[in-house]
Coordinates of C-alpha atoms and ligand atoms in Angstrom, one line a residue:
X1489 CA 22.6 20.5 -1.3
X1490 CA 20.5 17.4 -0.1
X1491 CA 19.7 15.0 -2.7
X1492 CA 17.0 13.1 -0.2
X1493 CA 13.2 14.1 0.4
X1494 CA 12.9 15.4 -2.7
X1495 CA 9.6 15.1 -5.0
X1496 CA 9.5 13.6 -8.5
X1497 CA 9.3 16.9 -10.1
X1498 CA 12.1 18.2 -7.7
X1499 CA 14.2 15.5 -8.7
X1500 CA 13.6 15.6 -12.6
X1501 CA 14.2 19.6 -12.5
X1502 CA 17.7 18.4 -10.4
X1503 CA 18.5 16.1 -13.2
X1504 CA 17.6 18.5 -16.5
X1505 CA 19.6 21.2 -15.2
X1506 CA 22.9 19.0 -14.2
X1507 CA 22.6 20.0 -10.5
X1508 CA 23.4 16.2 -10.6
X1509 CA 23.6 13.3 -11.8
X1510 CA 21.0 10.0 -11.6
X1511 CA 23.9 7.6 -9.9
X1512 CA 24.4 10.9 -7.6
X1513 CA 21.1 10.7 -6.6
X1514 CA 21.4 6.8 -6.2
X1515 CA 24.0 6.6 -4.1
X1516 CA 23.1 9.4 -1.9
X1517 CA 20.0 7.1 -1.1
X1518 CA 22.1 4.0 -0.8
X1519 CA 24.2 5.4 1.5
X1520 CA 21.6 7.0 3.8
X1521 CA 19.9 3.1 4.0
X1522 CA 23.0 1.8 4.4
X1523 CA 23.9 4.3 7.4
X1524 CA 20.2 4.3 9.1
X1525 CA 18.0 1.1 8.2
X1526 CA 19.3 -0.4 11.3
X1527 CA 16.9 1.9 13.1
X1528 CA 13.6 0.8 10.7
X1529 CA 14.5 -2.3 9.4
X1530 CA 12.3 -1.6 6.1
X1531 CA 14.5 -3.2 3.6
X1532 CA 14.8 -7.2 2.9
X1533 CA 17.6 -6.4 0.8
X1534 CA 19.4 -3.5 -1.1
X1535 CA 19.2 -4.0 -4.7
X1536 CA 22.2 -2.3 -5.1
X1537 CA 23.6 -3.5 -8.8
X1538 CA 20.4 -2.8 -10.3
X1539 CA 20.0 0.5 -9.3
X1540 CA 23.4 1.6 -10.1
X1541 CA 22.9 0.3 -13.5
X1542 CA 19.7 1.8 -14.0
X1543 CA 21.2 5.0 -12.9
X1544 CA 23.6 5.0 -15.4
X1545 CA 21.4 4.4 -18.1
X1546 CA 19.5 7.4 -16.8
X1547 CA 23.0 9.8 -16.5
X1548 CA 23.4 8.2 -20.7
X1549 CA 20.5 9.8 -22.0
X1550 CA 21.6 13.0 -19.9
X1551 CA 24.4 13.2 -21.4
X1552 CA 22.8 12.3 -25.2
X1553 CA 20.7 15.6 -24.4
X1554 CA 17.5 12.7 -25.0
X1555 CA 14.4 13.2 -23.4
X1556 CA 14.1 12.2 -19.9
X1557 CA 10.8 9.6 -19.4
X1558 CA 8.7 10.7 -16.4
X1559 CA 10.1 9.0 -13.4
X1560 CA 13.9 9.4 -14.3
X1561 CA 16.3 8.8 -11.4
X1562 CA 13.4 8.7 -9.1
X1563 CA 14.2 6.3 -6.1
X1564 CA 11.5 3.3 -5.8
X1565 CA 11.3 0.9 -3.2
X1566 CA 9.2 -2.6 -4.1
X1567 CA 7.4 -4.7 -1.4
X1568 CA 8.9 -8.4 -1.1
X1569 CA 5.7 -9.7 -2.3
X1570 CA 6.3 -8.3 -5.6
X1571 CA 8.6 -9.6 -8.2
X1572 CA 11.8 -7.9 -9.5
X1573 CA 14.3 -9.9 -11.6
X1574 CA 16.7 -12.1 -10.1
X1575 CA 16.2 -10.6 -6.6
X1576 CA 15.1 -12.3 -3.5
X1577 CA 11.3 -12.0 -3.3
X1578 CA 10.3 -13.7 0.4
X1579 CA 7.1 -12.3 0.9
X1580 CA 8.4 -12.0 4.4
X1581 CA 8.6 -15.7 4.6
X1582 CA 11.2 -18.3 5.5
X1583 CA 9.3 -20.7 3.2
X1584 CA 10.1 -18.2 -0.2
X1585 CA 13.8 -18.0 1.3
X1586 CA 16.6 -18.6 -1.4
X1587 CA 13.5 -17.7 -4.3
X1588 CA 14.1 -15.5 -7.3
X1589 CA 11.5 -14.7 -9.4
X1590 CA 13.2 -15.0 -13.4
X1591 CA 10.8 -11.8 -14.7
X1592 CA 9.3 -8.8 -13.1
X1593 CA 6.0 -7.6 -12.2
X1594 CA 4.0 -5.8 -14.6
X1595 CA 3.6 -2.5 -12.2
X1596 CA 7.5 -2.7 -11.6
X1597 CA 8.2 -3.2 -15.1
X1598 CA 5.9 -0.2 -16.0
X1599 CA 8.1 1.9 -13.9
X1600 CA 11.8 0.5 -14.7
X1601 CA 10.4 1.3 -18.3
X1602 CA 9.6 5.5 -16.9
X1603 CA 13.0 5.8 -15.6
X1604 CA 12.9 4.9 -11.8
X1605 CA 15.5 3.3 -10.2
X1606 CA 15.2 0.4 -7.9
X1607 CA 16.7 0.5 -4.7
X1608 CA 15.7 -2.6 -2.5
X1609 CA 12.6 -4.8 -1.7
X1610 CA 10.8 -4.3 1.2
X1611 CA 10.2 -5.7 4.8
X1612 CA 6.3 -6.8 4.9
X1613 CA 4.3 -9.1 7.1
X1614 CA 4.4 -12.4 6.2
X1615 CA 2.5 -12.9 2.5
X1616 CA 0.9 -9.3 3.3
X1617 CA -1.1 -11.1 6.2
X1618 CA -0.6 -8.1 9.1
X1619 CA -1.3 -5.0 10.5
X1620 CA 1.7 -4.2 12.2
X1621 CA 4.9 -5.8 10.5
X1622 CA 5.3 -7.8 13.6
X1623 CA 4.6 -11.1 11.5
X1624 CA 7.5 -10.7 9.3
X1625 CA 9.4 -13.6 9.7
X1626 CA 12.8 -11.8 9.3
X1627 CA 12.8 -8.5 11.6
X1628 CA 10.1 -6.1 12.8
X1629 CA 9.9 -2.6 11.1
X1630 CA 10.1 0.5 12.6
X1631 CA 8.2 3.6 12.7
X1632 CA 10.4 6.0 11.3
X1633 CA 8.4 8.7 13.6
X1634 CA 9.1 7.1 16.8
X1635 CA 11.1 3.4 16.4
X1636 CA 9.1 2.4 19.7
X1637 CA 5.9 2.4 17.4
X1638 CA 4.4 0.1 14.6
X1639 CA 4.8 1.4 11.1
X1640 CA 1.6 -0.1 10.5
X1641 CA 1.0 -3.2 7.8
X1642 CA 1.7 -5.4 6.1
X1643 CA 3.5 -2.9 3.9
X1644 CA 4.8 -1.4 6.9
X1645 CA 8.7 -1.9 5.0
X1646 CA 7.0 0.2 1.9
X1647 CA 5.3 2.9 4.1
X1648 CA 8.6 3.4 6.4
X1649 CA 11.2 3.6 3.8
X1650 CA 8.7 6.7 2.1
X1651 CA 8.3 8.1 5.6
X1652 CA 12.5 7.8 5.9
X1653 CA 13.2 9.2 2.9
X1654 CA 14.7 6.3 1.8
X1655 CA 12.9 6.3 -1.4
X1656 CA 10.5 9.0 -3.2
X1657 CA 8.3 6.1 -4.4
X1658 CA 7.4 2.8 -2.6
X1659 CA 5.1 0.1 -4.0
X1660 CA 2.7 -1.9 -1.7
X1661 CA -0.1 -4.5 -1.9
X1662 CA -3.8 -3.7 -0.5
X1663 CA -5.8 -6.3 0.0
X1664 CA -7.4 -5.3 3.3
X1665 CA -6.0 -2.2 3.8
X1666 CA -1.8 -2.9 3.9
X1667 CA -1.2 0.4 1.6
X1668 CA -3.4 2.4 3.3
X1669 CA -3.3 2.1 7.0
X1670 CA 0.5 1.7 7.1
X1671 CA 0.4 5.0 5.1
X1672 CA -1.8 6.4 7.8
X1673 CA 0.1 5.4 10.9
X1674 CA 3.0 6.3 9.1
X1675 CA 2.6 10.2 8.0
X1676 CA 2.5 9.5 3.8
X1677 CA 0.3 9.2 1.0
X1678 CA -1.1 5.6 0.2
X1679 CA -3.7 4.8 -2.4
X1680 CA -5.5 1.9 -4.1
X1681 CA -6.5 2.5 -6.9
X1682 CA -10.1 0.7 -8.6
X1683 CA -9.5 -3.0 -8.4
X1684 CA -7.7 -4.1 -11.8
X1685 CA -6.5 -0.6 -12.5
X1686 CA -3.1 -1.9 -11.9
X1687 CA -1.9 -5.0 -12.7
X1688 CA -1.1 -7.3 -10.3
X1689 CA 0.9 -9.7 -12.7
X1690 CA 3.9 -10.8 -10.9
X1691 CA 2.0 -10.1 -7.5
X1692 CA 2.6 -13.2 -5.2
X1693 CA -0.9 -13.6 -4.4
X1694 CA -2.5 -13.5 -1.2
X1695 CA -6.1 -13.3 -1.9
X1696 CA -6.8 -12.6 -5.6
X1697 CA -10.2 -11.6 -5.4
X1698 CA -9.1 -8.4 -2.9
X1699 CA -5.8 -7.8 -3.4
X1700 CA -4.3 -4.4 -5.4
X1701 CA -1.0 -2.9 -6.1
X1702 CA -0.5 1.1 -5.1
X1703 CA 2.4 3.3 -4.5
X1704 CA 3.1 5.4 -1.2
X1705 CA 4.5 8.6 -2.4
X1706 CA 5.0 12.0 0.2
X1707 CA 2.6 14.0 -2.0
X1708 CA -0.4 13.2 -4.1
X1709 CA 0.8 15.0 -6.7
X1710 CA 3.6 12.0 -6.8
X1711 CA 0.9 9.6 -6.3
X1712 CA -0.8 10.7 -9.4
X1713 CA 2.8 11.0 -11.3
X1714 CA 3.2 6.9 -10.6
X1715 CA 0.0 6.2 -11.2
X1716 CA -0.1 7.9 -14.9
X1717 CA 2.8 5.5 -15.5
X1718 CA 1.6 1.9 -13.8
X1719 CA -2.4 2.1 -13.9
X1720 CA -2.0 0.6 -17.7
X1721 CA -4.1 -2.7 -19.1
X1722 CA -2.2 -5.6 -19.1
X1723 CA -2.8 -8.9 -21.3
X1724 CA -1.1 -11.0 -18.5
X1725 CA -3.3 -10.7 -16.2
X1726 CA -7.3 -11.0 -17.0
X1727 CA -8.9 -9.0 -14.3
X1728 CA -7.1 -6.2 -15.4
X1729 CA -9.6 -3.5 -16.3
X1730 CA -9.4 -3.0 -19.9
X1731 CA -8.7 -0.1 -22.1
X1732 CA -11.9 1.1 -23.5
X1733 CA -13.5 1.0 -19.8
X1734 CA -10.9 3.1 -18.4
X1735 CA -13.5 6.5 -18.8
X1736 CA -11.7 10.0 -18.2
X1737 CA -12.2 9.3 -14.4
X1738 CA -9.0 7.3 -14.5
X1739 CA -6.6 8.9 -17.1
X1740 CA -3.9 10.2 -14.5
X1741 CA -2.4 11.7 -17.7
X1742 CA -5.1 14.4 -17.8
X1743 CA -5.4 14.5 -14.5
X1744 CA -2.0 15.8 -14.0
X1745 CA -2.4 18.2 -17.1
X1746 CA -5.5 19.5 -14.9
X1747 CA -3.6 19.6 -11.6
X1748 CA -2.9 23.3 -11.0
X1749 CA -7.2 24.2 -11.9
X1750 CA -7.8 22.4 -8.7
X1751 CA -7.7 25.2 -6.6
X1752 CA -11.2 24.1 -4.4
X1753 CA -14.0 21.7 -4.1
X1754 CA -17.0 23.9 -5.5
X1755 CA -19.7 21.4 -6.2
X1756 CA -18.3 18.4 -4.8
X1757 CA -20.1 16.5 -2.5
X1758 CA -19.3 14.4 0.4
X1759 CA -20.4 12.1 2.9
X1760 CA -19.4 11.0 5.9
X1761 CA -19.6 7.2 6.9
X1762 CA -21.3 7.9 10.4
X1763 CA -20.7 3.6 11.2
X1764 CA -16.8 4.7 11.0
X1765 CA -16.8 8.2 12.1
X1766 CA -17.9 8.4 15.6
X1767 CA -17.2 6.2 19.4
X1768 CA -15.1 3.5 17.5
X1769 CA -11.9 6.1 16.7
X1770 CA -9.7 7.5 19.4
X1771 CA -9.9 10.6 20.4
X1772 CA -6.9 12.6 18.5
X1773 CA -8.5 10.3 15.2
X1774 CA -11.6 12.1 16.4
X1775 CA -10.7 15.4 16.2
X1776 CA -8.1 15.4 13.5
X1777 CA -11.3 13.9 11.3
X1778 CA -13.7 16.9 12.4
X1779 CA -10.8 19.3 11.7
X1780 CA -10.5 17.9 8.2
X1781 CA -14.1 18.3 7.5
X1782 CA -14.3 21.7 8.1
X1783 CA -11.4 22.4 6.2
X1784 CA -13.0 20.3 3.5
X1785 CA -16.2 22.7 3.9
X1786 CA -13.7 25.7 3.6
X1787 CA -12.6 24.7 0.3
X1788 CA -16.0 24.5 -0.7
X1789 CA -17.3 21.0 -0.4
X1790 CA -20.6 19.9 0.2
X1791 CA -20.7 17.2 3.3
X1792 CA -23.9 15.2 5.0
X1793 CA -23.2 12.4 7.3
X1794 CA -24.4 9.2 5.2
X1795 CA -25.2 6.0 7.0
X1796 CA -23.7 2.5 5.0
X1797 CA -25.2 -0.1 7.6
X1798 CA -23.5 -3.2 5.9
X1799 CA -19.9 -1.6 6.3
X1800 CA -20.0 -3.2 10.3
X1801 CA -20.0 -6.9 8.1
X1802 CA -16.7 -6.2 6.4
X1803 CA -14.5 -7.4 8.8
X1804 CA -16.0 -11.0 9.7
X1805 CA -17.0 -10.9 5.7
X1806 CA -12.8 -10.2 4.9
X1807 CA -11.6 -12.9 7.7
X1808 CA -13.7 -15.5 5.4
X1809 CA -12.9 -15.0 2.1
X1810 CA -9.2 -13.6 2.8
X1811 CA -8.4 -16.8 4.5
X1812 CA -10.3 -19.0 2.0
X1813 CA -8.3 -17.7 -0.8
X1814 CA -5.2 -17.3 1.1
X1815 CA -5.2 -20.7 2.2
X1816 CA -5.6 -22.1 -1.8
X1817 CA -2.9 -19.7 -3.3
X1818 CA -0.5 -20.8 -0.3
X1819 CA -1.0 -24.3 -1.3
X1820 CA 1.7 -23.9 -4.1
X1821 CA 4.2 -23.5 -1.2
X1822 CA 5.0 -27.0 -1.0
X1823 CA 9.2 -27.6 -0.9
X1824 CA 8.8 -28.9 -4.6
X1825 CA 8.8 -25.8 -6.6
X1826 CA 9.9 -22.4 -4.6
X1827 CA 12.4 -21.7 -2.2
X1828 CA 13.0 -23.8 1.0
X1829 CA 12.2 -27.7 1.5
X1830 CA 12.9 -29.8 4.6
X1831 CA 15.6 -31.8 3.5
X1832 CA 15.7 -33.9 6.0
X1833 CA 12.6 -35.7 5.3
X1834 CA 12.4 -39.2 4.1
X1835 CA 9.6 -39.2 1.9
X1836 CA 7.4 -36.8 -0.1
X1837 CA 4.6 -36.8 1.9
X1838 CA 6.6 -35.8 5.0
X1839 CA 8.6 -33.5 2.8
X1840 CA 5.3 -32.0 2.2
X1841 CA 4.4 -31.8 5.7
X1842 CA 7.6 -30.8 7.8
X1843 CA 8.3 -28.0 5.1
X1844 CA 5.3 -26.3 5.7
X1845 CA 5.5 -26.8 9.2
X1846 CA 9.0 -25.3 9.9
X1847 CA 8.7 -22.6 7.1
X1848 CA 5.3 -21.0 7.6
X1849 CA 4.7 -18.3 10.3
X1850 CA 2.1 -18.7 12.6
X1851 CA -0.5 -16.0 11.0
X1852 CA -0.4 -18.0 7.3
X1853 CA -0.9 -21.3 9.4
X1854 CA -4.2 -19.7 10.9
X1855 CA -5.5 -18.4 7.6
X1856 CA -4.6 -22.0 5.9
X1857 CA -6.4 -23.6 8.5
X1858 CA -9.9 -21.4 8.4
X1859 CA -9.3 -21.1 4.9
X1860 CA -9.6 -24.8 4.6
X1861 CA -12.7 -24.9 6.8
X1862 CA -14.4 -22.4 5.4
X1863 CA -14.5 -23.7 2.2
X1864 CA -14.6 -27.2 2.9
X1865 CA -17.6 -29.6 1.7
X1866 CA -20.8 -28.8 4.2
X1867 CA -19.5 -25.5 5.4
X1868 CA -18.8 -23.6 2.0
X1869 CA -22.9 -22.6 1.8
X1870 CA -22.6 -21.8 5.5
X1871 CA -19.7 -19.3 5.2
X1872 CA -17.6 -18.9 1.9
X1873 CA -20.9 -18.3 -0.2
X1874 CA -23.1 -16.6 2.4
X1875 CA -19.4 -14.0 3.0
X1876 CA -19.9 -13.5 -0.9
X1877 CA -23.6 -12.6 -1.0
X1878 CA -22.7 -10.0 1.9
X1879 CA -20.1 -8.3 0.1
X1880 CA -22.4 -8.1 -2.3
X1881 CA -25.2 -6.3 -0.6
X1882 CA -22.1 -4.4 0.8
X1883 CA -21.3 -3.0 -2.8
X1884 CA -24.8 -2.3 -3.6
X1885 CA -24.6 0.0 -0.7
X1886 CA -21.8 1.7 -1.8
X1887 CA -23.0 2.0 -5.5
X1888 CA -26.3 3.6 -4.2
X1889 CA -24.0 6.1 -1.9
X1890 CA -22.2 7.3 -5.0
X1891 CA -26.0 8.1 -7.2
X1892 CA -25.8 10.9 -4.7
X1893 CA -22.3 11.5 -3.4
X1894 CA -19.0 12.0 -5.0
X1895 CA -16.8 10.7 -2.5
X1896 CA -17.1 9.4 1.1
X1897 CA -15.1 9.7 4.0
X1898 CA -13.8 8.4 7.0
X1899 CA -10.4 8.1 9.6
X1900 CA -8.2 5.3 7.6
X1901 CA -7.3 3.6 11.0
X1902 CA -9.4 4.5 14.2
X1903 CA -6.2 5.0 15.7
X1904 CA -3.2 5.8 15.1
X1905 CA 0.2 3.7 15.8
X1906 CA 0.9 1.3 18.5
X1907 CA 3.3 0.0 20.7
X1908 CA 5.3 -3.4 19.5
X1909 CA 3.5 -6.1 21.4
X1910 CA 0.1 -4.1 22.1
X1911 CA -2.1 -6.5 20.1
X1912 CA 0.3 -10.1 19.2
X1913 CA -1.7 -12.2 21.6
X1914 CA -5.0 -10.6 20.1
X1915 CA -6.0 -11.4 16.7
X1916 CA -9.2 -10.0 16.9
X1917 CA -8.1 -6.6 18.2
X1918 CA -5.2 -6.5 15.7
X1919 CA -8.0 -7.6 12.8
X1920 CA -9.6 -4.4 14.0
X1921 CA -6.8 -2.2 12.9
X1922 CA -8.8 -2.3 9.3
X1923 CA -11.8 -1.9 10.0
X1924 CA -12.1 1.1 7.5
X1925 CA -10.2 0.3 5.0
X1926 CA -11.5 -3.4 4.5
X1927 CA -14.8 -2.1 2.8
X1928 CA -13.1 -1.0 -0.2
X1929 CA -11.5 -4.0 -0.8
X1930 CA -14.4 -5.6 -0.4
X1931 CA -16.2 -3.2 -2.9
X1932 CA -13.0 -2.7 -5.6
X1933 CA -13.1 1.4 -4.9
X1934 CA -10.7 3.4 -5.2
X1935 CA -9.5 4.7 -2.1
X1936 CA -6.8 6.9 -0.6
X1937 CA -5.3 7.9 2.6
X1938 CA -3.6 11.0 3.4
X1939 CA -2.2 12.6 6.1
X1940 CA -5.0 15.2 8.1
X1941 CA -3.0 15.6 11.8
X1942 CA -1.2 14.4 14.6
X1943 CA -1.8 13.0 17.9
X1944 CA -0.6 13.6 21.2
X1945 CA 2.9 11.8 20.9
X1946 CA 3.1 13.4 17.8
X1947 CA 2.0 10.4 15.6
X1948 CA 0.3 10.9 12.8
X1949 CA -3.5 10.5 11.6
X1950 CA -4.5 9.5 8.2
X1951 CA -8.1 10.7 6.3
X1952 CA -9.3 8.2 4.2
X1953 CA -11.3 9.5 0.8
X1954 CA -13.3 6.6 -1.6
X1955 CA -15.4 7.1 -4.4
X1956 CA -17.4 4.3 -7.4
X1957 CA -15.3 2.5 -8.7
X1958 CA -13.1 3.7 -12.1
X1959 CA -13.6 7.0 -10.6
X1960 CA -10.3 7.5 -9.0
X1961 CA -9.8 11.1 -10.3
X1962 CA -12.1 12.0 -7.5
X1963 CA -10.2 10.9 -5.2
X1964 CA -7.4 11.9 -6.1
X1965 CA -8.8 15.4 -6.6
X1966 CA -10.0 15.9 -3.4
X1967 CA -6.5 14.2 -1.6
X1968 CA -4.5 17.1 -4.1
X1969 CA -7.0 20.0 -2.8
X1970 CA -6.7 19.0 0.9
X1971 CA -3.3 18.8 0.7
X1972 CA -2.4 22.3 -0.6
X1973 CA -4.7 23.2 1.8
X1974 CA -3.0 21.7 4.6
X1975 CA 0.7 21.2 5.5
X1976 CA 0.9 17.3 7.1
X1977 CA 2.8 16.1 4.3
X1978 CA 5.9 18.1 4.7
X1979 CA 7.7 16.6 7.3
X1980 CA 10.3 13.9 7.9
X1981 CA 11.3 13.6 11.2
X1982 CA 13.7 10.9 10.6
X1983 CA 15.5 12.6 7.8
X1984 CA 15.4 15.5 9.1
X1985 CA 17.8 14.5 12.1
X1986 CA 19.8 12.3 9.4
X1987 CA 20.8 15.7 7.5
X1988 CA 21.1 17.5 10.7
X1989 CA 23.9 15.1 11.8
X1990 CA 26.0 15.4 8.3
X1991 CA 25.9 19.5 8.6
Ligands
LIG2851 N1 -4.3 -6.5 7.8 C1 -5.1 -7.1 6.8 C2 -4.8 -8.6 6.8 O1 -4.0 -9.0 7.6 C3 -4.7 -6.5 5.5 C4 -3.7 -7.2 4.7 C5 -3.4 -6.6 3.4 O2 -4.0 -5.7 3.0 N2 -2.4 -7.2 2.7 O3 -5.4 -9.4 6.1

């Protein structure tokens, strides 16, 4: 029997009925990273120790006949950019190199608390500042669908190692789309959930106004199942949504009581974002997208094109404010305090200076650099503040959207995955890789992306659903009905030829 691929309910059924144990389970993932991560690279480093130990706690309580919590022995894989204990956290950087963070994040914490087990931090762009995983400063990821493509970014590691099999629940960051549109190029579920649903204590910040935590999982179901666990308030960090404002459209506790009335979309309606649903998407992206709708309409939903005019100012709205927060949170990085210094330097002020020249990547050093311009005395009226009024009128726009829809809908990446080196020596076109995922960043929505196709290399295609913010039940809803509907989330290519090599 194969202990890999399995879902969170396969696993814990696995577990109750002895068919094996937690450490089992653990090392059967281990050893498959250990034997084929060469090929995808999605792992910074194995956090072998820990998960072992977990296990065994896990295989204790077994044993004690004690309740299992909800994600018992359940494999998890945690983006560099988050902190775990007394691991290496990098952010994909040579200037975070030798750092361990002495306390967790609040999200991993949340799950170490429900049982999962932690099996290594993941491979991102450098301080989540990517589309493709190319500007990781240690090695590119793979696609685990084809290794000649992108896995997407900058959570590409996170996205990869779900796609693999290497773990049943990956944690990434979204700040302009990193969980979703690696998720989409790379055949899984990615959501993020309402800005502040999750904490992002023990995040390592890249823009703080945009940036959320969310899981890629292979169902939704699974999605929902980590979500009940991490979307908690927490004290530490204060834009965490608090308790009494979290409505019944975000308890994921109810929601997965409710999971088997969803049967269809009777009385749900949705619209279609016409600025992100027509000549800019490929082809395939095209037709997977009118495909979904109609199955959408089969299962009863309601769906008008709507038009959201503002949504074309996201991305030159996003490449302001992301670099002008970027560039003051990655002023800590200094030589002084974290990881790596020059220390060849003579004095402080050329400490200062050579460290961040020799340990920051090229991407960072563009973001400090407009960052610091943008915000910089004379120009901050002319672009940080004019940015903020637009994302403004580009929430309005949503808000007045969801008075008459429920959710609204669009291709999560106009195309689907690329070749290595397709867009390095072009920002722009590589900044265009989120052009529908950035607005609900901008706007705090909640927003998933599920699989809905493939295209003619056999790459997958991701739908993207969003809804008002706090109501991420609906999308969540919809993502579950699709889903049964369809069958794209039920294959693992890369798996697939692992197990057929062991037999
Ligand atoms: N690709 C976007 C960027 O480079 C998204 C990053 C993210 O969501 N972390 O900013």
């Amino acid at each position: 029997m194969t202990l890999l691929g399995k879902s969170i309910s396969e696993i814990h059924k696995l577990l109750t009925s002895k068919e094996t144990s937690a450490t089992e389970l653990a090392q059967a993932h281990l050893s498959y990273i250990e034997k084929s991560d060469h090929l995808t690279h999605a792992f910074l480093c194995l956090t072998k120790d820990l998960a072992l130990k977990q296990a065994t706690e896990i295989d204790k309580l077994i044993s004690a006949k004690k309740e299992l919590p909800p994600l018992a022995g359940i494999p998890l894989a945690v983006k560099d950019v988050l902190c775990v204990e007394s691991y290496p956290a990098t952010c994909g950087s040579k200037i975070l190199e030798g750092f361990k963070p002495i306390y967790n994040a609040t999200s991993v914490n949340l799950l170490f608390d429900a049982g999962a087990i932690c099996v290594g931090k993941t491979n991102c762009d450098e301080f989540a500042m990517g589309s493709s995983n190319e500007n990781s400063a240690y090695a590119k990821v793979t696609n685990p669908w084809n290794h000649n493509y992108v896995p997407g970014g900058s959570s590409g590691g996170s996205a990869a190692s779900v796609a693999a099999g290497f773990a049943t629940i990956a944690l990434g960051t979204d700040t302009g789309g990193s969980v979703r549109q690696p998720a989409s190029l790379c055949g899984v579920v990615g959501m993020k959930p309402t800005y502040g649903l999750v904490s992002r204590f023990g995040l390592i910040a890249l823009a703080s106004s945009l940036d959320h935590v969310g899981p890629f999982t292979r169902t939704v179901e699974d999605t929902i199942r980590t979500l009940a666990v991490m979307a908690k308030p927490d004290t530490h960090d204060s834009t965490s949504v608090p308790q009494k404002m979290r409505t019944a459209n975000c308890d994921m506790v109810a929601l997965l009581n409710d999971l088997p009335k969803i049967t269809n979309l009777k009385n749900v309606k949705i619209g279609v974002i016409e600025e992100l649903s027509g000549e800019g998407n490929e082809k395939s992206v095209q037709k997977a997208l009118d495909l979904a709708i109609e199955t959408l309409k089969t299962l009863g939903a309601k769906i008008d094109k709507v038009s959201l005019p503002k949504v074309k100012y996201a991305l030159p709205v996003y490449y302001i404010l992301n670099p002008a927060e970027a560039s003051s949170n990655l002023a800590r990085y200094d030589g002084v305090k974290y990881g790596a210094r020059d220390k060849s330097a003579q004095d402080l002020l050329s400490m200062y200076l050579s460290t961040r020249q020799s340990f920051i990547g090229s991407e960072p050093k563009r973001r400090i650099m407009l960052g610091t311009y943008v915000l910089s005395s004379g120009y901050y009226d002319a672009y940080y503040k004019k940015a903020q009024r637009v994302r403004r009128l580009l929430t309005e726009e949503f808000n007045d959207i969801f008075k008459s829809y429920d959710l609204v809908i669009c291709p999560t990446s106009p195309t689907t995955a690329f070749k290595f080196g397709d867009r390095t020596d072009d920002p722009l076109k590589m900044y265009m890789a989120d052009v529908a995922s950035i607005p609900a960043d901008l706007a705090g929505l909640p927003a998933i992306s599920i699989p809905c196709g493939f295209d003619e290399n056999n790459m997958p295609i991701g739908l993207q659903f969003m809804a008002a913010p706090l109501a991420d039940r609906k999308v969540l809803e919809a993502a579950y009905a699709f889903e049964k509907a369809t069958d794209y989330t039920k294959f693992s290519p890369m798996l697939q030829k692992y197990e057929s090599a062991k037999t």
